[in-house]
PDB file of C-alpha atoms in Angstrom:
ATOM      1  CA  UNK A 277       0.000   0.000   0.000  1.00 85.00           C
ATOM      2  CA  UNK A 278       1.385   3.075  -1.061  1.00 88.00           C
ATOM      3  CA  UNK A 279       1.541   6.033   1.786  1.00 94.00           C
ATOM      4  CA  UNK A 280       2.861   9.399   1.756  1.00 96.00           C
ATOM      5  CA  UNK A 281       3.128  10.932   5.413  1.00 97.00           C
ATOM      6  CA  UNK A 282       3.610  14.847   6.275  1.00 97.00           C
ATOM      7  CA  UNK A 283       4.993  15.189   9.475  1.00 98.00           C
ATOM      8  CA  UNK A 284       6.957  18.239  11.142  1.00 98.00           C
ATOM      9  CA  UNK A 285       3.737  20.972  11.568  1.00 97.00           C
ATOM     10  CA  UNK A 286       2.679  23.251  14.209  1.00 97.00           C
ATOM     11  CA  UNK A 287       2.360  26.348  15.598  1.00 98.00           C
ATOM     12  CA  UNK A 288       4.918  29.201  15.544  1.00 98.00           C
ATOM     13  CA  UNK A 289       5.031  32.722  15.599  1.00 98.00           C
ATOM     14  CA  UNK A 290       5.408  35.424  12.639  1.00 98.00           C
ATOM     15  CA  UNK A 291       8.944  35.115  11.506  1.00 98.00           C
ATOM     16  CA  UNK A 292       9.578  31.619  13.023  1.00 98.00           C
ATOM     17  CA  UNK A 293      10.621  28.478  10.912  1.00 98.00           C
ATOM     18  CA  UNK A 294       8.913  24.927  10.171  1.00 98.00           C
ATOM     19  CA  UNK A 295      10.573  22.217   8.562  1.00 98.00           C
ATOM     20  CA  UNK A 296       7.721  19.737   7.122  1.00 98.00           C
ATOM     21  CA  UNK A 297       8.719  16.155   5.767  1.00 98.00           C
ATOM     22  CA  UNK A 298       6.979  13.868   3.454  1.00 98.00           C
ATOM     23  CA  UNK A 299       7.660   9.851   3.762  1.00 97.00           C
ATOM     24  CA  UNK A 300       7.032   7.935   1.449  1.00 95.00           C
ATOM     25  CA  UNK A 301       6.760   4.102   1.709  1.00 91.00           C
ATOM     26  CA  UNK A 302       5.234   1.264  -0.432  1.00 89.00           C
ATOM     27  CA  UNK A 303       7.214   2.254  -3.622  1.00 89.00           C
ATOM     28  CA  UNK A 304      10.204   4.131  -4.310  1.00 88.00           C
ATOM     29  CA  UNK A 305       9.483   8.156  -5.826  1.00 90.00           C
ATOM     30  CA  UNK A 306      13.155   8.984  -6.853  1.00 89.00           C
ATOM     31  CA  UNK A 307      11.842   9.165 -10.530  1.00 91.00           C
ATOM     32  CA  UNK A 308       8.654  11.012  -9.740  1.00 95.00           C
ATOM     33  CA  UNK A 309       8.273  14.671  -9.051  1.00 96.00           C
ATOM     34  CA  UNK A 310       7.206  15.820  -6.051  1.00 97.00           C
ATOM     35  CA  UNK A 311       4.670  18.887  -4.765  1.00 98.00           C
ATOM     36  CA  UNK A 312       3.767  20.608  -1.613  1.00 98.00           C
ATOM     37  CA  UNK A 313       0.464  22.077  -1.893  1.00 98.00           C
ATOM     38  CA  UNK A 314      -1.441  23.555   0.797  1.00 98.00           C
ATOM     39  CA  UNK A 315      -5.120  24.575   1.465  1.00 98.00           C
ATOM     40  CA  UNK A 316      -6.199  27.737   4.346  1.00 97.00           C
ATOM     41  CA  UNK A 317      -9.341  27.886   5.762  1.00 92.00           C
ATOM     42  CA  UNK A 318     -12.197  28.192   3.725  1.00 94.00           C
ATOM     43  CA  UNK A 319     -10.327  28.526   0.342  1.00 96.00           C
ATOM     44  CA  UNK A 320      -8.768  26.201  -2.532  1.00 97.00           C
ATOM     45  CA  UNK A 321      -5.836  24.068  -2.229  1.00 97.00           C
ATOM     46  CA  UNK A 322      -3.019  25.735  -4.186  1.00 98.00           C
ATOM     47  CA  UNK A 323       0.607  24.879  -5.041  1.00 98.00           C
ATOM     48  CA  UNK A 324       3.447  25.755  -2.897  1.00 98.00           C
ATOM     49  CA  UNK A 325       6.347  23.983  -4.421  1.00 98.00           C
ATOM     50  CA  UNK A 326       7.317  21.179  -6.467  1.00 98.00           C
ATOM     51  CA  UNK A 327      10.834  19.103  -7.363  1.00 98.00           C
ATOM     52  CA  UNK A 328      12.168  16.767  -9.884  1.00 96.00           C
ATOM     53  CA  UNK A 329      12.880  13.535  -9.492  1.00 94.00           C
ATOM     54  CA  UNK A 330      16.563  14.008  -9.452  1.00 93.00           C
ATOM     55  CA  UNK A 331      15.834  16.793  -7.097  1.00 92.00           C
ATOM     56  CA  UNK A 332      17.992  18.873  -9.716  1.00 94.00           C
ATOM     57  CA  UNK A 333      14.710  21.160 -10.799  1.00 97.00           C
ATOM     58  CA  UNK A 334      12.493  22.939  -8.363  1.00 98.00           C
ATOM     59  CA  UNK A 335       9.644  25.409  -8.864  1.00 97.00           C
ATOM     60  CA  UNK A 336       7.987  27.494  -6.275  1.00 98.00           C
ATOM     61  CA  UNK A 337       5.061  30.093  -6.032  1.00 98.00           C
ATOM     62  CA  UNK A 338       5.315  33.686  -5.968  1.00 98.00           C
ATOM     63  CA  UNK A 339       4.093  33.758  -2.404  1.00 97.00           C
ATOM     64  CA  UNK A 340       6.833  31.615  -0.979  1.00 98.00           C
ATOM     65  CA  UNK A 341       9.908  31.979  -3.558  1.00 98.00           C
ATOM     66  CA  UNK A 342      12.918  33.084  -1.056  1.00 97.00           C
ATOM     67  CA  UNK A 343      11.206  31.966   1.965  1.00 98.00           C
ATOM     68  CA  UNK A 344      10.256  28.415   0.941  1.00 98.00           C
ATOM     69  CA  UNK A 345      13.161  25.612   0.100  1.00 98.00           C
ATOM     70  CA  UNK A 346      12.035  22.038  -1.412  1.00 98.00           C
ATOM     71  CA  UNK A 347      14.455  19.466  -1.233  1.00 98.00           C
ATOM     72  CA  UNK A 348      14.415  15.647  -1.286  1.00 97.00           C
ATOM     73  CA  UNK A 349      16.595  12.812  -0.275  1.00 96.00           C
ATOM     74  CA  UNK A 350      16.028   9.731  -2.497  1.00 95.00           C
ATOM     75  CA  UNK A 351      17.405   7.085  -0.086  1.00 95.00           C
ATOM     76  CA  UNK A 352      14.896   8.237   1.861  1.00 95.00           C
ATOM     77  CA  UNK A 353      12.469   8.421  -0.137  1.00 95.00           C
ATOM     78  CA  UNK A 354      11.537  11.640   1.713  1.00 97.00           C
ATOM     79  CA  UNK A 355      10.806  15.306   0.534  1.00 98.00           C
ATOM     80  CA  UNK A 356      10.827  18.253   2.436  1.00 98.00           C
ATOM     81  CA  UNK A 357       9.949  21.731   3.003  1.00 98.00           C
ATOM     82  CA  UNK A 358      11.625  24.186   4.469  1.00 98.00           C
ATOM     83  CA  UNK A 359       9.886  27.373   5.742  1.00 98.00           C
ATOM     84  CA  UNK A 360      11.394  30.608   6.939  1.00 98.00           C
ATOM     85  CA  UNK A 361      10.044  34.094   7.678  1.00 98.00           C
ATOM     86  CA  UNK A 362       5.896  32.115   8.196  1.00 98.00           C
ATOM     87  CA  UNK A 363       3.537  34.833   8.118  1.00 98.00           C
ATOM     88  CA  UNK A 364       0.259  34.050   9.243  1.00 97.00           C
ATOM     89  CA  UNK A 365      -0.756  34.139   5.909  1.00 97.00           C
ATOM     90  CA  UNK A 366       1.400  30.496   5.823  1.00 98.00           C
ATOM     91  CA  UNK A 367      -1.223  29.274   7.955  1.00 98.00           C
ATOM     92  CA  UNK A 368      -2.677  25.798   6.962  1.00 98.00           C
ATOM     93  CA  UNK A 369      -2.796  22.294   6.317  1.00 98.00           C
ATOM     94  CA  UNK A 370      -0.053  21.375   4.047  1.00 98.00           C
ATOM     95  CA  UNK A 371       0.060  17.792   1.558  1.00 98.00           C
ATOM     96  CA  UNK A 372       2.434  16.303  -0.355  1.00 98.00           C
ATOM     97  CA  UNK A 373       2.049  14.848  -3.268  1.00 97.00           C
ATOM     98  CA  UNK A 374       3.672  12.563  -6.353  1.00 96.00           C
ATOM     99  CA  UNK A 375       2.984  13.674  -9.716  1.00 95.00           C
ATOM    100  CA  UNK A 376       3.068  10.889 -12.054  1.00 92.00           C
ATOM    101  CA  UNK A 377       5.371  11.020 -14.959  1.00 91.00           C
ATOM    102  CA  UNK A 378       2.860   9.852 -17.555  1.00 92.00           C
ATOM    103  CA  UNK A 379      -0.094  11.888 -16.736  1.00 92.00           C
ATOM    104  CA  UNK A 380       1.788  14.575 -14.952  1.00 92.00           C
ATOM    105  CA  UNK A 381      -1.373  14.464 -12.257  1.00 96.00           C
ATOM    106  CA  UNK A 382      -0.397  14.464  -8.793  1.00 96.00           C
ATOM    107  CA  UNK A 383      -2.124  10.885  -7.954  1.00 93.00           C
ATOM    108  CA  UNK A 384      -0.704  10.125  -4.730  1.00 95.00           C
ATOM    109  CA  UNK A 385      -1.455  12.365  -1.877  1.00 97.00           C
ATOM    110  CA  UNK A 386      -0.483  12.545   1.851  1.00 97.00           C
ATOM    111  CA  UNK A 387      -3.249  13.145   4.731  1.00 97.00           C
ATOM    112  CA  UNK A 388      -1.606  16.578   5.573  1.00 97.00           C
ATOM    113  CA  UNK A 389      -0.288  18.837   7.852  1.00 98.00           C
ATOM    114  CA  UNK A 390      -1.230  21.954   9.930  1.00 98.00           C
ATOM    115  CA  UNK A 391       0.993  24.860  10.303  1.00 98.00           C
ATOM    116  CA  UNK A 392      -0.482  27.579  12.259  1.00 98.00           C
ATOM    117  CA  UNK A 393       1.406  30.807  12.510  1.00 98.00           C
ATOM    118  CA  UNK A 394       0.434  33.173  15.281  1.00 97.00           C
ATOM    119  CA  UNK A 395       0.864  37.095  14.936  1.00 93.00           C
TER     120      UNK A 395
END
């Protein structure tokens, strides 16, 4: 059975730092891309981040560019996010996800995360 697993969430005030991870287990990812999406309160789920499989491409939205690093470690078969400088506008529950290289949809998803940041 194929599982992806977010761990590493919480709260933490404005300017803090989270560092969320994303295990995978029932098959290997290290060819697969991988996404971090995340969805706030009462509004869609939107893309934060996402990495090739060789982890030598990355791709980030305008909202987190320079605060946001995505990184993965194929041994692991883990992806993570690092998050600097949270503004409360960071805050909610955050997936990841494997996009597949044939359809390019993201069709395996974790159960998520929440990051709350306080002002």
């Amino acid at each position: 059975q194929v599982q992806l697993v977010e761990s590493g969430g919480g709260l933490v005030q404005a300017g803090g730092s989270l560092r969320l991870s994303c295990a995978a287990s029932g098959r290997t990812f290290s060819n697969n891309p991988m996404g971090w999406f995340r969805q706030a309160p009462e509004k869609e789920r939107e893309f934060v981040a996402r990495i090739s499989g060789s982890g030598g491409s990355t791709d980030y939205a305008e909202s987190v560019k320079g605060r946001f690093t995505i990184s993965r470690d194929n041994a692991k078969n883990t992806v993570y996010l690092q998050m600097n400088s949270l503004s409360p506008e960071d805050t909610a529950v955050y997936y990841c996800a494997a996009q597949s290289i044939a359809s390019r949809r993201y069709n395996y998803w974790g159960q998520g995360t929440q990051v709350t940041v306080s002002s």
